């Protein structure tokens, strides 16, 4: 069943701390209604940007916008740089496919020399992507960034807003709009001209499917949840806002922190993580003991430490264990117990499970092993029966376990050259081709283009997406299939703004090795 909202008990884990006050983060939509908050936000960003030209050995520079953007990723010198402008731009600009607007987005890039202070080389370019440190590292990053913002704003109660993707609709009343806080030149210091054309001007909107976190929340396993959340909505929204991840700023990992909307976006990703933690804790206190008992991570993971600077430009360090220690990061979100996971719908589709209370007909796992090449065109891939299983009629959310749920596994997903478009993944019915159910969108953030060394992947090549796993129990029930012979996969090209019905001429392609749907053997965090 498609569920737009997930509700659960919120654990009371927010304690006051003499070191740093509680941060109460609200949505960008509500934030924009308060002129005093907006003024404080713009003042903080403007002040930080004014420090970009400070002597790079000073505390002022270490609290500058450039310094904090570079903490995520940067071009210049140093062990974690993604290269220099002279190497990065030629290796990336070909993704523009000759588009003059896309090409112009590279003109403002500059190298940032690494300060010779003995600490910055361990801070810049340390963002964690493609591994299980992604969520805790970005939580630390936002915590210290917010502390800098709070000081520069002059507001002792300042907190970062988050971008709830479904709060503000596009000009036609559909799609996802950029928050009013950042779009249009009236946004002041929050404006960044290097975004997907039409978004700043409120002329277009993002395909709402990119903002879906439904697939991530289908899992109680932290490792699968983290991987799926990083892909979508995290990566998909980076690409949707940043020219399909073909150009800077927010569309490319080493440069994303230059765009103010980046921090609102990541605050929402952090909020979604908190929503998931609250759901899993089910009223229990979320602390280090709970995390070690429930996340399935080794003790050594919690000892992982990263360096940042604080609001005074002084170096600080934090471990993943600190992230789960109440009182260290005092953040509370206005909405972390009723999270919208996908575009709300006025009328939910009727579920086959509701109409057929008994077990559905015996269905076999299905697969396609001949490989698939996606080259700018919509493609339907029939799946063939393999071995018998059974599709349960009970709602998987009511079952309390993932054992037996049907999983869609897409293996060996590689990018060849510049694909120019992404692809939305659907499960469809062969008997009724017009009937299909959306699963996910392929994410290219951090996959195409040069990458700094702290971006991990499951291979040595940055153009490999790897293996994708989705729980499709609800989707198959919604589709109403009664036989494996009626199941097909459909890949539909999209530019993250809308689906593309006309075949595109693309220089590159996306290749898929194997596709299969099979029952889960049970879910574990171990």
Coordinates of C-alpha atoms in Angstrom, one line a residue, residues 244-525:
X244 CA 21.1 16.5 -13.7
X245 CA 24.4 16.3 -11.9
X246 CA 26.1 17.4 -15.0
X247 CA 27.3 20.8 -13.7
X248 CA 28.1 22.7 -10.5
X249 CA 27.2 23.7 -7.9
X250 CA 24.8 21.5 -6.0
X251 CA 24.9 18.8 -8.7
X252 CA 28.5 17.8 -8.0
X253 CA 29.9 16.5 -4.8
X254 CA 33.1 18.7 -4.6
X255 CA 31.1 21.9 -5.2
X256 CA 27.7 21.2 -3.7
X257 CA 28.4 23.1 -0.5
X258 CA 28.7 26.4 -2.4
X259 CA 24.9 26.4 -2.8
X260 CA 22.9 27.5 0.3
X261 CA 20.1 25.1 -0.6
X262 CA 22.5 22.3 0.0
X263 CA 22.3 22.8 3.8
X264 CA 18.5 22.9 3.8
X265 CA 18.5 19.7 1.7
X266 CA 20.8 17.9 4.1
X267 CA 18.9 19.1 7.1
X268 CA 15.9 17.3 5.6
X269 CA 18.0 14.1 5.0
X270 CA 19.1 14.3 8.6
X271 CA 15.4 14.7 9.7
X272 CA 14.4 11.7 7.7
X273 CA 17.1 9.7 9.4
X274 CA 15.8 10.9 12.8
X275 CA 12.3 9.8 11.7
X276 CA 13.6 6.4 10.9
X277 CA 15.5 6.1 14.2
X278 CA 12.4 7.2 16.1
X279 CA 10.3 4.6 14.3
X280 CA 12.9 1.8 15.0
X281 CA 13.3 2.9 18.7
X282 CA 9.5 2.9 19.2
X283 CA 9.6 5.1 22.3
X284 CA 13.0 3.9 23.7
X285 CA 15.8 6.3 24.3
X286 CA 18.1 6.6 21.4
X287 CA 21.6 6.4 22.9
X288 CA 24.8 4.6 22.3
X289 CA 23.7 1.5 23.9
X290 CA 20.5 1.4 21.8
X291 CA 22.5 2.1 18.6
X292 CA 25.0 -0.7 19.3
X293 CA 22.1 -3.1 20.0
X294 CA 20.0 -2.2 17.0
X295 CA 22.1 -0.9 14.1
X296 CA 24.2 -3.9 13.4
X297 CA 27.4 -2.0 13.2
X298 CA 30.8 -3.1 14.8
X299 CA 32.1 -1.3 17.8
X300 CA 35.0 0.1 15.8
X301 CA 32.5 2.0 13.7
X302 CA 31.5 4.1 16.7
X303 CA 35.1 5.0 17.3
X304 CA 35.4 6.7 13.8
X305 CA 36.4 10.3 14.4
X306 CA 36.3 13.4 12.1
X307 CA 37.6 16.9 12.5
X308 CA 35.8 20.2 12.0
X309 CA 36.0 23.8 13.2
X310 CA 33.6 25.4 15.6
X311 CA 31.9 28.8 15.6
X312 CA 35.2 30.4 16.8
X313 CA 37.3 28.8 14.1
X314 CA 38.9 26.4 16.5
X315 CA 39.4 22.7 15.6
X316 CA 37.1 20.2 17.2
X317 CA 36.7 16.4 16.7
X318 CA 33.7 14.2 17.0
X319 CA 33.1 10.5 16.9
X320 CA 30.2 8.5 15.6
X321 CA 29.6 7.4 19.2
X322 CA 29.1 11.1 20.0
X323 CA 26.3 11.3 17.5
X324 CA 24.4 8.7 19.6
X325 CA 25.2 10.3 22.9
X326 CA 22.3 12.4 24.1
X327 CA 23.3 16.0 24.8
X328 CA 26.2 16.2 22.4
X329 CA 24.2 17.1 19.2
X330 CA 21.1 18.8 20.6
X331 CA 18.9 18.9 17.5
X332 CA 15.1 18.6 17.4
X333 CA 13.0 18.8 14.2
X334 CA 9.5 20.3 14.2
X335 CA 8.3 17.2 12.3
X336 CA 10.1 14.0 13.0
X337 CA 7.2 11.8 14.0
X338 CA 4.9 12.2 11.0
X339 CA 7.2 12.3 8.0
X340 CA 5.9 12.7 4.5
X341 CA 7.8 10.0 2.5
X342 CA 6.4 10.6 -0.9
X343 CA 4.0 12.9 -2.8
X344 CA 0.7 12.9 -1.0
X345 CA -2.2 11.6 -3.1
X346 CA -5.9 12.5 -2.8
X347 CA -7.0 9.0 -3.5
X348 CA -5.0 5.9 -2.7
X349 CA -5.1 3.1 -5.2
X350 CA -7.2 0.1 -4.2
X351 CA -5.0 -2.8 -3.1
X352 CA -5.4 -6.3 -4.3
X353 CA -4.7 -7.4 -0.8
X354 CA -7.8 -5.6 0.4
X355 CA -10.0 -7.3 -2.2
X356 CA -8.5 -10.7 -1.8
X357 CA -8.0 -11.5 1.9
X358 CA -6.7 -14.9 1.3
X359 CA -3.2 -15.7 0.1
X360 CA -2.6 -14.8 -3.5
X361 CA -1.9 -17.3 -6.2
X362 CA 1.5 -19.0 -6.1
X363 CA 4.0 -16.7 -7.8
X364 CA 7.5 -17.7 -8.9
X365 CA 10.6 -15.6 -8.6
X366 CA 11.3 -14.0 -12.0
X367 CA 14.4 -12.7 -13.7
X368 CA 16.0 -11.3 -16.8
X369 CA 19.6 -12.3 -17.3
X370 CA 20.4 -11.1 -20.8
X371 CA 21.5 -7.6 -19.9
X372 CA 19.8 -4.3 -20.7
X373 CA 21.1 -1.2 -22.4
X374 CA 19.4 2.1 -21.8
X375 CA 20.2 4.7 -24.4
X376 CA 17.7 7.5 -24.2
X377 CA 14.6 5.4 -24.9
X378 CA 11.8 3.9 -22.8
X379 CA 12.3 0.2 -22.5
X380 CA 10.1 -2.6 -21.3
X381 CA 11.9 -5.7 -20.0
X382 CA 9.8 -8.9 -19.6
X383 CA 10.7 -11.1 -16.6
X384 CA 10.7 -14.9 -16.9
X385 CA 9.7 -17.4 -14.1
X386 CA 12.5 -19.1 -12.2
X387 CA 11.3 -21.0 -9.1
X388 CA 8.1 -21.1 -7.1
X389 CA 7.4 -18.8 -4.2
X390 CA 4.3 -17.1 -2.8
X391 CA 3.2 -13.4 -2.7
X392 CA 1.5 -12.7 0.6
X393 CA -1.7 -10.7 0.7
X394 CA -1.1 -9.3 4.2
X395 CA 0.4 -5.8 4.3
X396 CA 4.1 -6.1 4.9
X397 CA 4.0 -3.2 7.4
X398 CA 1.5 -5.3 9.5
X399 CA 3.6 -8.4 9.2
X400 CA 6.3 -7.0 11.5
X401 CA 9.0 -8.8 9.5
X402 CA 10.5 -8.6 6.0
X403 CA 10.9 -12.3 5.6
X404 CA 9.1 -13.5 2.5
X405 CA 8.7 -10.0 1.0
X406 CA 9.5 -9.9 -2.7
X407 CA 12.6 -8.0 -3.5
X408 CA 13.6 -6.4 -6.7
X409 CA 17.3 -6.8 -7.3
X410 CA 19.0 -4.9 -10.2
X411 CA 22.6 -5.9 -10.5
X412 CA 25.7 -4.5 -12.3
X413 CA 24.2 -1.1 -13.1
X414 CA 27.0 0.8 -14.9
X415 CA 27.2 4.1 -16.7
X416 CA 29.0 4.3 -20.0
X417 CA 30.0 7.8 -21.0
X418 CA 27.5 10.5 -20.4
X419 CA 23.9 9.1 -20.3
X420 CA 22.4 12.7 -20.4
X421 CA 19.2 11.4 -18.9
X422 CA 18.3 9.4 -15.9
X423 CA 15.7 6.6 -15.8
X424 CA 12.6 6.0 -13.6
X425 CA 12.1 2.4 -12.7
X426 CA 8.6 0.9 -12.9
X427 CA 7.1 -2.5 -12.4
X428 CA 4.4 -3.0 -15.0
X429 CA 1.8 -5.5 -16.2
X430 CA 2.4 -7.2 -19.6
X431 CA -1.4 -7.7 -20.0
X432 CA -2.0 -4.0 -19.3
X433 CA 1.1 -2.0 -20.4
X434 CA -0.5 1.2 -19.3
X435 CA -0.7 0.0 -15.8
X436 CA 2.6 0.4 -13.9
X437 CA 3.8 1.3 -10.4
X438 CA 6.8 3.6 -9.7
X439 CA 9.7 2.1 -7.8
X440 CA 12.7 4.5 -7.9
X441 CA 14.9 6.8 -10.0
X442 CA 18.5 6.1 -10.9
X443 CA 20.8 8.5 -9.1
X444 CA 24.0 9.9 -10.6
X445 CA 25.2 12.1 -7.8
X446 CA 28.8 11.3 -7.1
X447 CA 28.8 8.6 -9.8
X448 CA 29.4 10.6 -13.0
X449 CA 32.4 13.0 -13.1
X450 CA 35.6 13.2 -11.1
X451 CA 35.4 12.4 -7.4
X452 CA 37.4 13.1 -4.3
X453 CA 39.0 10.2 -2.5
X454 CA 36.5 10.0 0.4
X455 CA 33.7 9.0 -2.0
X456 CA 33.4 5.2 -1.7
X457 CA 31.9 2.9 -4.3
X458 CA 31.6 -0.9 -4.7
X459 CA 34.2 -0.8 -7.4
X460 CA 37.3 1.0 -8.5
X461 CA 35.4 2.9 -11.2
X462 CA 33.3 5.9 -10.3
X463 CA 30.8 5.2 -13.1
X464 CA 29.4 2.1 -11.5
X465 CA 26.2 2.4 -9.6
X466 CA 26.4 -1.3 -8.6
X467 CA 23.5 -3.3 -7.2
X468 CA 20.1 -1.8 -6.3
X469 CA 17.7 -3.6 -3.9
X470 CA 14.1 -2.6 -3.4
X471 CA 11.2 -4.1 -1.4
X472 CA 8.4 -4.3 -4.0
X473 CA 5.9 -6.3 -2.0
X474 CA 3.4 -3.3 -1.8
X475 CA 4.0 -2.3 -5.4
X476 CA 3.2 -5.8 -6.8
X477 CA 0.1 -5.9 -4.6
X478 CA -0.9 -2.5 -5.9
X479 CA -0.3 -3.6 -9.5
X480 CA -2.6 -6.6 -9.0
X481 CA -0.6 -9.2 -10.8
X482 CA -1.8 -12.8 -10.3
X483 CA 1.0 -14.6 -12.2
X484 CA 4.7 -14.2 -12.8
X485 CA 4.0 -14.3 -16.5
X486 CA 2.4 -10.8 -16.2
X487 CA 5.4 -9.0 -14.7
X488 CA 7.7 -6.7 -16.6
X489 CA 10.1 -3.9 -15.7
X490 CA 9.9 -0.6 -17.4
X491 CA 12.6 2.0 -17.6
X492 CA 11.5 5.5 -18.6
X493 CA 13.9 8.4 -19.4
X494 CA 13.7 11.5 -17.3
X495 CA 15.6 14.7 -16.9
X496 CA 14.6 14.9 -13.2
X497 CA 12.0 17.5 -14.1
X498 CA 9.8 15.4 -16.2
X499 CA 9.6 12.1 -18.0
X500 CA 10.8 12.2 -21.6
X501 CA 8.4 10.5 -24.0
X502 CA 10.4 11.2 -27.2
X503 CA 13.6 9.1 -27.7
X504 CA 16.7 11.1 -26.9
X505 CA 20.0 10.9 -28.8
X506 CA 22.5 10.2 -26.1
X507 CA 26.3 9.7 -26.3
X508 CA 26.4 7.5 -23.3
X509 CA 24.2 4.8 -21.9
X510 CA 23.3 2.9 -18.7
X511 CA 23.8 -0.9 -18.7
X512 CA 22.1 -3.3 -16.4
X513 CA 23.4 -6.9 -15.9
X514 CA 20.7 -8.9 -14.2
X515 CA 17.2 -8.2 -13.0
X516 CA 15.3 -10.5 -10.6
X517 CA 12.4 -10.5 -8.2
X518 CA 12.6 -13.0 -5.4
X519 CA 11.5 -13.4 -1.8
X520 CA 13.6 -12.1 1.0
X521 CA 15.1 -14.8 3.3
X522 CA 14.6 -12.5 6.2
X523 CA 16.0 -9.2 7.3
X524 CA 18.8 -8.6 9.8
X525 CA 20.9 -5.7 11.0

